[in-house]
Amino acid sequence: MISREPTIERLAVARALLLEPFGLTDASLSRALAAIATHRIDDADLYFQYTRSEGWSLEEGIVKSGSFGIDQGVGVRAVAGEKTAFAYSDDISEAALMDAAMTVRTIGAAGESRRVKVGPKHKVAGSRVLYAPMDPIATLDSTQKVALLEKVEKLARSKDPRVKQVMAGLAGEYDVVMVARADGTLAADVRPLVRLSVTVIAEQTINGEVRREVGSGGGGGRFGFGYFEDDVIESYVQAAVNAALTNLESRPAKAGEMSVVLGPGWPGVLLHEAIGHGLEGDFNRKGSSAFSGKIGQRVAAKGVTVLDDGTLPDRRGSLNVDDEGNPSQRNVLIEDGILKGYIQDSMNARLMGVAPTGNGRRESYAAVPMPRMTNTYMLGGDKTKEEIVAGLKRGLYATNFGGGQVDITSGKFVFSASEAFWVENGKIQYPVKGATIIGNGPDALTRVSMIGNDMALDTGVGVCGKEGQSVPVGVGQPTLRIDRLTVGGTA
């Protein structure tokens, strides 16, 4: 049997799902793009998408809900200068495609941008091969999915008698996209995505007072449900139970300015929010980021190297091609403390005179692309976790985070620690609750004083929101010590 090159294979799958059932051909795409380009524009594209999703949830030992959905449609975009015209339809047909094309082409009617020549022949975009083009929903049948959730619940309850309630969820998505650009470029991707989550509530009574605490765990990526073998399930459940039991023993957090040690993996969400968003091209082109105009300057302590890498195999934030048809890349944003570049989509890259970085992302066919992160992480250093904690005279050791927010312009951030410990004289004293970490992203980067050798990525749970759009992402970092952060507490 002769197999096709993976990029060609993905295009074949996309054509079979998104063009052929609706009587569309490559010539149909060319006609729509040619209609847009009759006015002066800088760029145009068509984005077709087919998404099939499924979700199951278990509570109180019973699978209480299940969902299944199919969504498909096409988004049509024209760009002239800084202006974008966009139309979309959940009706994939030549009539709907041409209606959308006629709608968006008006953007160039009064503009002064150049006229784009539509490519006479389609050319296949270069891309990666980072994950299998599978339908993950079909990798287990319904009975097996229910059994998986029941296994999670039984295992969590067996860990400790204080575990009183268990909630588990299983989700899968089969996403096929196809991009046709005005220059004739064709690109497609077949994106599997799965996630298993577990939340436990632990309870204990001390001196007649009942205390309840919550812990969570889980993960996933771009593979099938078969990934969730016993050892993986064990790690997710143990993390959730440990978090809940640890918080049962927690005391109110102390407040003040102090050194903070951040654990590896998911605490990289602070890096994502406080620094990553500030390195997105649109904010920097407009001068609204705290990092604007600082390429080549020192923005962080020596040893701090931050990457956004969409090329990591099977990772939740990875992409073979981005949502504009550009191949994903490994982008070094900060190297040894020096700002090297921003992450870019096509429009912002053109306006800033640089190349796209494979970070044009959109939530769906009904949304416009913008520069977004993929997997954002900091490289490791040469210290052990034990050395870093031992060097902390008085401060906070945060190993897990909940929600947070950041102001892109000022760089100020606020994060809540969902699992943290009080440290004195290099020794962990007790778990704390109610700690919030407050600081300024660019300033905090300059105060990184120790970097661990234990860089880890998160387990595959991240979702990033921007301007109302959500996309899957990954984060990561080693154990870090940051000096002189403000910690808000309840003690």
Coordinates of C-alpha atoms in Angstrom, one line a residue:
M1 CA 0.0 0.0 0.0
I2 CA 1.4 3.4 -1.0
S3 CA 0.7 6.2 1.5
R4 CA 0.5 9.8 0.7
E5 CA 2.7 12.5 2.1
P6 CA 1.0 13.7 5.4
T7 CA 0.4 17.3 4.2
I8 CA -1.3 16.0 1.1
E9 CA -3.3 13.5 3.1
R10 CA -4.6 16.2 5.4
L11 CA -5.7 18.2 2.4
A12 CA -7.5 15.2 1.1
V13 CA -9.4 14.7 4.4
A14 CA -10.3 18.4 4.4
R15 CA -11.6 18.4 0.8
A16 CA -13.6 15.2 1.5
L17 CA -15.3 16.8 4.5
L18 CA -15.5 20.5 3.6
L19 CA -15.6 20.8 -0.1
E20 CA -16.9 17.8 -2.0
P21 CA -20.1 17.2 0.0
F22 CA -21.2 20.8 -0.9
G23 CA -20.2 20.7 -4.6
L24 CA -17.1 23.0 -4.0
T25 CA -13.8 22.6 -5.9
D26 CA -10.5 24.4 -5.8
A27 CA -11.9 26.5 -8.7
S28 CA -14.7 27.6 -6.4
L29 CA -12.2 28.9 -3.9
S30 CA -10.3 30.7 -6.6
R31 CA -13.5 32.5 -7.8
A32 CA -14.3 33.7 -4.3
L33 CA -10.8 35.0 -3.7
A34 CA -10.8 36.7 -7.1
A35 CA -14.1 38.4 -6.2
I36 CA -12.5 39.8 -3.1
A37 CA -9.4 41.0 -4.9
T38 CA -11.3 43.2 -7.4
H39 CA -10.8 46.0 -4.9
R40 CA -7.5 47.0 -3.3
I41 CA -6.6 44.8 -0.4
D42 CA -3.4 43.5 1.2
D43 CA -4.6 39.9 1.9
A44 CA -7.6 37.6 1.9
D45 CA -8.4 34.1 3.0
L46 CA -11.1 31.5 3.3
Y47 CA -11.2 29.4 6.4
F48 CA -13.3 26.2 6.4
Q49 CA -13.8 24.1 9.5
Y50 CA -15.6 20.9 10.6
T51 CA -15.7 20.1 14.3
R52 CA -17.2 17.1 16.0
S53 CA -17.1 17.2 19.8
E54 CA -18.2 14.9 22.6
G55 CA -18.3 15.3 26.4
W56 CA -19.1 13.0 29.4
S57 CA -19.4 14.0 33.1
L58 CA -19.7 11.8 36.2
E59 CA -20.9 13.0 39.6
E60 CA -22.0 11.0 42.7
G61 CA -21.0 7.8 41.0
I62 CA -23.3 8.4 38.0
V63 CA -22.7 9.6 34.5
K64 CA -25.1 12.5 34.7
S65 CA -24.6 14.2 31.4
G66 CA -23.3 13.6 27.9
S67 CA -23.1 15.9 24.9
F68 CA -22.3 15.5 21.3
G69 CA -22.2 18.2 18.7
I70 CA -21.2 18.9 15.1
D71 CA -20.3 22.4 13.8
Q72 CA -19.1 23.4 10.4
G73 CA -18.8 26.6 8.4
V74 CA -16.6 29.0 6.5
G75 CA -15.1 32.4 7.4
V76 CA -14.1 34.9 4.7
R77 CA -11.7 37.7 5.4
A78 CA -10.2 40.6 3.6
V79 CA -7.4 42.8 5.0
A80 CA -6.5 46.3 3.8
G81 CA -3.8 48.1 5.9
E82 CA -5.0 47.8 9.5
K83 CA -8.6 47.2 8.5
T84 CA -10.2 43.8 8.4
A85 CA -13.6 42.9 6.9
F86 CA -14.9 39.5 7.9
A87 CA -18.0 37.4 7.2
Y88 CA -18.9 33.9 8.0
S89 CA -21.6 31.3 7.4
D90 CA -22.5 27.9 8.7
D91 CA -23.9 27.2 5.3
I92 CA -21.1 25.8 3.2
S93 CA -22.1 26.4 -0.4
E94 CA -20.9 28.3 -3.4
A95 CA -23.7 30.8 -3.0
A96 CA -22.9 31.5 0.6
L97 CA -19.2 31.6 -0.2
M98 CA -19.7 34.2 -2.9
D99 CA -22.1 36.2 -0.7
A100 CA -19.4 36.4 2.0
A101 CA -16.7 37.3 -0.6
M102 CA -18.9 40.2 -2.0
T103 CA -19.5 41.4 1.5
V104 CA -15.9 41.6 2.6
R105 CA -14.4 43.0 -0.6
T106 CA -16.0 46.4 0.2
I107 CA -13.1 47.0 2.6
G108 CA -10.9 48.0 -0.2
A109 CA -13.3 50.2 -2.0
A110 CA -12.0 53.4 -0.4
G111 CA -8.6 52.2 0.8
E112 CA -5.1 52.8 -0.5
S113 CA -3.7 49.4 0.0
R114 CA -2.2 47.5 -2.8
R115 CA -4.1 45.2 -5.1
V116 CA -3.5 41.5 -4.4
K117 CA -3.0 39.2 -7.3
V118 CA -4.9 36.0 -6.7
G119 CA -2.7 33.0 -7.3
P120 CA -3.5 31.3 -10.6
K121 CA -2.6 27.9 -9.3
H122 CA -2.9 26.5 -5.8
K123 CA 0.2 25.6 -3.9
V124 CA 0.4 23.5 -0.8
A125 CA 1.7 25.2 2.3
G126 CA 4.5 23.6 4.2
S127 CA 3.5 22.2 7.6
R128 CA 4.6 19.9 10.5
V129 CA 3.7 16.4 11.4
L130 CA 3.2 16.7 15.2
Y131 CA 0.2 14.4 15.9
A132 CA -1.7 11.7 14.2
P133 CA -4.7 12.8 12.0
M134 CA -7.1 10.6 14.0
D135 CA -10.7 11.0 15.2
P136 CA -10.1 10.6 19.0
I137 CA -13.9 10.2 19.7
A138 CA -13.8 6.9 17.9
T139 CA -10.9 5.5 19.9
L140 CA -13.2 4.3 22.7
D141 CA -16.8 3.3 22.6
S142 CA -19.5 4.7 24.9
T143 CA -19.3 1.8 27.4
Q144 CA -15.5 2.2 27.6
K145 CA -15.8 5.9 28.2
V146 CA -18.3 5.4 31.1
A147 CA -16.0 2.7 32.5
L148 CA -13.0 5.1 32.4
L149 CA -14.9 7.7 34.4
E150 CA -16.1 5.1 36.9
K151 CA -12.5 4.0 37.3
V152 CA -11.4 7.5 38.1
E153 CA -14.2 7.9 40.7
K154 CA -13.4 4.6 42.4
L155 CA -9.7 5.3 42.5
A156 CA -10.2 8.7 44.0
R157 CA -12.5 7.5 46.8
S158 CA -10.0 4.7 47.6
K159 CA -7.2 7.2 48.3
D160 CA -8.5 8.5 51.6
P161 CA -11.7 8.3 53.6
R162 CA -11.9 12.1 53.8
V163 CA -12.7 12.1 50.1
K164 CA -16.4 12.7 50.1
Q165 CA -17.3 13.7 46.5
V166 CA -15.7 13.0 43.1
M167 CA -16.5 14.7 39.8
A168 CA -14.9 13.5 36.6
G169 CA -15.1 14.7 33.0
L170 CA -14.0 13.3 29.6
A171 CA -14.0 15.4 26.5
G172 CA -12.9 14.8 22.9
E173 CA -12.8 16.9 19.7
Y174 CA -12.1 16.1 16.1
D175 CA -11.3 19.3 14.2
V176 CA -10.6 19.6 10.5
V177 CA -9.6 23.0 9.0
M178 CA -8.7 24.2 5.6
V179 CA -7.2 27.5 4.6
A180 CA -7.2 29.0 1.1
R181 CA -5.2 32.3 0.7
A182 CA -5.2 34.9 -2.0
D183 CA -1.7 34.0 -3.1
G184 CA -2.9 30.5 -4.0
T185 CA -1.7 28.9 -0.8
L186 CA -3.7 25.9 0.4
A187 CA -3.2 24.4 3.9
A188 CA -5.2 21.9 6.0
D189 CA -4.9 20.3 9.4
V190 CA -6.6 17.5 11.2
R191 CA -6.5 18.2 14.9
P192 CA -7.5 15.6 17.6
L193 CA -7.8 16.9 21.2
V194 CA -8.8 15.0 24.3
R195 CA -9.0 15.9 28.0
L196 CA -9.7 14.0 31.2
S197 CA -10.4 16.0 34.4
V198 CA -11.0 15.1 38.0
T199 CA -12.2 17.2 41.0
V200 CA -12.5 15.9 44.5
I201 CA -14.0 17.4 47.7
A202 CA -12.4 16.3 50.9
E203 CA -14.0 16.8 54.3
Q204 CA -12.9 16.5 57.9
T205 CA -14.3 17.5 61.3
I206 CA -12.1 19.1 64.0
N207 CA -13.6 20.2 67.3
G208 CA -17.1 19.9 65.9
E209 CA -16.3 22.1 62.9
V210 CA -16.6 20.7 59.4
R211 CA -14.1 21.8 56.8
R212 CA -14.3 21.1 53.1
E213 CA -11.6 21.7 50.5
V214 CA -11.4 21.1 46.8
G215 CA -8.6 19.6 44.7
S216 CA -8.3 19.1 40.9
G217 CA -6.2 17.3 38.4
G218 CA -6.2 16.1 34.8
G219 CA -4.7 16.5 31.4
G220 CA -4.8 15.7 27.8
G221 CA -3.4 16.5 24.4
R222 CA -3.6 15.8 20.7
F223 CA -4.1 12.0 20.8
G224 CA -6.8 9.5 21.4
F225 CA -8.5 8.4 24.6
G226 CA -6.1 5.4 24.8
Y227 CA -3.5 7.8 26.3
F228 CA -5.4 7.6 29.6
E229 CA -3.9 4.4 30.8
D230 CA -3.8 3.4 34.5
D231 CA -0.5 5.2 35.3
V232 CA -1.8 8.4 33.8
I233 CA -5.1 8.2 35.6
E234 CA -3.3 7.5 38.8
S235 CA -1.2 10.7 38.5
Y236 CA -4.3 12.8 37.8
V237 CA -6.2 11.4 40.7
Q238 CA -3.3 11.6 43.1
A239 CA -2.7 15.2 42.2
A240 CA -6.4 16.1 42.9
V241 CA -6.5 14.2 46.2
N242 CA -3.2 15.6 47.4
A243 CA -4.4 19.1 46.7
A244 CA -7.6 18.7 48.6
L245 CA -6.0 17.0 51.6
T246 CA -3.2 19.6 51.7
N247 CA -5.7 22.4 51.8
L248 CA -7.5 20.7 54.6
E249 CA -4.4 21.5 56.7
S250 CA -3.9 25.0 55.4
R251 CA -3.7 28.1 57.4
P252 CA -4.3 31.7 56.4
A253 CA -1.6 33.1 54.2
K254 CA 0.6 35.9 55.5
A255 CA 0.8 39.2 53.5
G256 CA 3.6 41.5 52.6
E257 CA 6.5 41.9 50.2
M258 CA 8.6 38.7 50.1
S259 CA 10.5 36.2 47.9
V260 CA 8.2 33.7 46.1
V261 CA 9.2 30.3 44.8
L262 CA 7.0 29.0 41.9
G263 CA 6.9 25.3 41.3
P264 CA 7.4 23.7 37.8
G265 CA 4.8 23.0 35.2
W266 CA 1.4 24.6 35.5
P267 CA 2.6 27.6 37.5
G268 CA 4.0 28.7 34.1
V269 CA 0.5 30.1 33.7
L270 CA 1.8 33.2 35.5
L271 CA 4.5 33.5 32.8
H272 CA 1.8 33.1 30.1
E273 CA -0.5 35.8 31.5
A274 CA 2.0 38.3 32.9
I275 CA 4.6 38.1 30.1
G276 CA 3.3 36.1 27.2
H277 CA 0.3 38.3 26.3
G278 CA 2.6 41.3 26.4
L279 CA 4.8 39.7 23.7
E280 CA 1.9 39.3 21.2
G281 CA 2.4 41.3 18.0
D282 CA -0.8 43.3 18.0
F283 CA -0.2 44.9 21.3
N284 CA 3.3 45.8 20.4
R285 CA 2.5 47.2 17.0
K286 CA 0.0 49.5 18.6
G287 CA 2.5 50.4 21.4
S288 CA 0.2 49.3 24.1
S289 CA 2.4 46.6 25.6
A290 CA 4.9 47.1 28.4
F291 CA 7.4 45.4 26.0
S292 CA 6.8 47.7 23.0
G293 CA 9.9 49.0 21.3
K294 CA 12.3 46.9 23.4
I295 CA 13.7 44.4 20.9
G296 CA 17.3 43.9 21.6
Q297 CA 17.1 45.3 25.1
R298 CA 17.5 43.5 28.5
V299 CA 14.0 42.9 29.9
A300 CA 14.8 40.0 32.3
A301 CA 17.5 38.7 34.5
K302 CA 20.3 36.7 33.0
G303 CA 19.4 33.1 32.5
V304 CA 15.8 33.8 31.7
T305 CA 14.9 32.3 28.3
V306 CA 11.3 32.3 27.2
L307 CA 10.0 30.4 24.2
D308 CA 6.6 30.0 22.4
D309 CA 6.8 26.7 20.6
G310 CA 4.0 25.3 18.5
T311 CA 6.0 22.4 17.3
L312 CA 6.0 20.1 20.4
P313 CA 4.6 16.7 19.4
D314 CA 1.1 15.8 20.7
R315 CA 0.9 18.9 23.0
R316 CA -2.4 20.7 23.6
G317 CA -1.1 24.0 22.2
S318 CA 0.7 22.6 19.2
L319 CA -0.4 23.1 15.6
N320 CA 0.8 21.6 12.3
V321 CA -0.2 24.8 10.7
D322 CA -1.8 27.9 12.3
D323 CA -5.2 29.2 11.3
E324 CA -3.8 31.2 8.5
G325 CA -2.0 28.3 6.9
N326 CA 1.5 29.2 8.2
P327 CA 3.6 26.3 9.7
S328 CA 4.0 26.5 13.4
Q329 CA 7.5 27.5 14.7
R330 CA 9.7 27.4 17.8
N331 CA 10.0 31.1 18.6
V332 CA 12.6 32.4 21.1
L333 CA 11.1 35.5 22.6
I334 CA 13.5 36.3 25.4
E335 CA 17.1 34.8 25.3
D336 CA 19.3 35.1 28.4
G337 CA 17.2 38.1 29.4
I338 CA 17.3 39.9 26.1
L339 CA 14.1 40.5 24.1
K340 CA 14.4 38.9 20.7
G341 CA 11.0 39.2 19.1
Y342 CA 7.2 39.0 19.3
I343 CA 4.7 36.3 18.2
Q344 CA 3.0 37.3 15.0
D345 CA 0.0 36.6 12.8
S346 CA 0.2 37.6 9.1
M347 CA -1.4 41.1 9.4
N348 CA 0.6 42.3 12.3
A349 CA 3.8 40.8 10.8
R350 CA 3.2 42.6 7.5
L351 CA 2.6 45.9 9.3
M352 CA 5.7 45.5 11.5
G353 CA 7.9 44.5 8.6
V354 CA 8.7 41.0 10.0
A355 CA 7.8 37.4 9.1
P356 CA 4.8 35.6 10.6
T357 CA 5.7 33.2 13.4
G358 CA 2.9 30.7 13.0
N359 CA 0.8 32.2 15.7
G360 CA -2.3 33.3 13.8
R361 CA -5.1 31.6 15.7
R362 CA -8.8 31.8 15.9
E363 CA -11.5 30.1 18.0
S364 CA -13.5 29.0 15.0
Y365 CA -14.6 29.8 11.5
A366 CA -16.8 32.5 13.0
A367 CA -13.8 34.5 14.4
V368 CA -10.9 36.5 13.0
P369 CA -7.4 35.3 13.5
M370 CA -5.0 37.2 15.8
P371 CA -1.6 36.6 17.3
R372 CA -2.0 34.0 20.1
M373 CA 0.4 31.8 22.1
T374 CA 0.8 28.1 21.6
N375 CA 3.0 26.4 24.2
T376 CA 4.8 29.1 26.2
Y377 CA 7.5 28.2 28.6
M378 CA 10.8 29.1 30.2
L379 CA 13.9 27.0 29.9
G380 CA 15.6 25.4 32.9
G381 CA 18.7 26.5 34.8
D382 CA 21.2 24.8 37.0
K383 CA 19.6 24.8 40.5
T384 CA 17.7 21.9 42.2
K385 CA 14.3 22.5 43.7
E386 CA 15.7 21.7 47.1
E387 CA 18.4 24.4 46.7
I388 CA 15.9 27.0 45.7
V389 CA 13.5 26.3 48.6
A390 CA 16.4 26.0 51.1
G391 CA 17.6 29.5 50.1
L392 CA 14.3 31.0 51.0
K393 CA 14.6 32.7 54.4
R394 CA 10.9 33.7 54.7
G395 CA 8.4 33.5 51.9
L396 CA 5.9 31.6 49.8
Y397 CA 6.3 28.4 47.8
A398 CA 3.4 28.2 45.3
T399 CA 3.0 24.9 43.5
N400 CA -0.4 25.5 41.8
F401 CA -2.5 28.4 40.6
G402 CA -6.1 29.1 40.0
G403 CA -7.3 32.2 38.2
G404 CA -5.5 35.5 37.4
Q405 CA -5.6 38.6 35.4
V406 CA -3.1 41.0 33.8
D407 CA -3.1 44.6 32.4
I408 CA -1.2 44.4 29.1
T409 CA -0.3 48.1 29.1
S410 CA 1.2 48.3 32.6
G411 CA 2.1 44.7 33.0
K412 CA 0.5 44.5 36.4
F413 CA -0.9 41.0 37.4
V414 CA -2.8 39.4 40.2
F415 CA -2.9 35.6 40.6
S416 CA -4.5 33.3 43.2
A417 CA -2.4 30.4 44.5
S418 CA -4.6 27.2 44.8
E419 CA -1.8 25.3 46.5
A420 CA 1.0 27.0 48.4
F421 CA 3.3 26.6 51.5
W422 CA 4.8 29.0 54.0
V423 CA 8.6 28.7 54.2
E424 CA 11.0 29.9 56.9
N425 CA 14.7 29.4 57.1
G426 CA 14.6 27.1 54.1
K427 CA 12.1 24.7 55.6
I428 CA 8.5 24.2 54.5
Q429 CA 6.4 25.0 57.6
Y430 CA 2.7 24.4 56.6
P431 CA 0.3 24.8 53.7
V432 CA -1.5 28.2 53.3
K433 CA -4.7 29.3 51.8
G434 CA -5.9 32.6 50.4
A435 CA -2.6 33.7 49.0
T436 CA -2.6 36.1 46.0
I437 CA 0.6 37.1 44.2
I438 CA 0.7 40.7 42.9
G439 CA 3.4 42.2 40.7
N440 CA 4.4 43.6 37.4
G441 CA 5.4 41.2 34.6
P442 CA 8.3 43.0 33.1
D443 CA 9.6 44.0 36.6
A444 CA 9.2 40.5 37.9
L445 CA 11.3 39.1 35.1
T446 CA 14.2 41.2 36.3
R447 CA 13.9 39.8 39.8
V448 CA 14.3 36.2 38.9
S449 CA 17.2 35.1 41.2
M450 CA 17.2 31.3 40.9
I451 CA 16.2 29.0 38.1
G452 CA 15.7 25.3 38.6
N453 CA 16.8 22.4 36.5
D454 CA 13.4 20.7 36.5
M455 CA 11.6 22.4 33.6
A456 CA 8.2 20.8 33.1
L457 CA 5.2 21.4 30.9
D458 CA 1.7 21.3 32.2
T459 CA -0.3 18.2 31.9
G460 CA -2.5 19.6 29.1
V461 CA -5.3 21.6 30.6
G462 CA -4.7 25.2 29.4
V463 CA -7.3 27.4 27.7
C464 CA -6.4 31.0 26.8
G465 CA -8.9 33.7 26.4
K466 CA -8.4 36.9 24.4
E467 CA -11.0 39.3 23.0
G468 CA -13.7 36.8 23.6
Q469 CA -12.0 33.9 21.8
S470 CA -10.7 30.8 23.6
V471 CA -8.0 28.5 22.2
P472 CA -6.1 25.5 23.7
V473 CA -2.6 26.3 24.9
G474 CA 0.3 24.9 26.9
V475 CA 2.5 26.4 29.6
G476 CA 5.6 25.4 31.4
Q477 CA 8.6 26.4 33.5
P478 CA 11.2 25.1 36.0
T479 CA 11.1 25.9 39.7
L480 CA 11.7 29.7 40.0
R481 CA 12.6 32.1 42.7
I482 CA 11.3 35.7 42.2
D483 CA 12.3 38.3 44.8
R484 CA 10.3 41.2 46.2
L485 CA 6.8 40.2 45.0
T486 CA 3.7 41.4 46.9
V487 CA 1.7 38.6 48.5
G488 CA -1.8 39.3 49.6
G489 CA -3.2 37.1 52.4
T490 CA -5.7 36.7 55.1
A491 CA -3.5 36.4 58.1

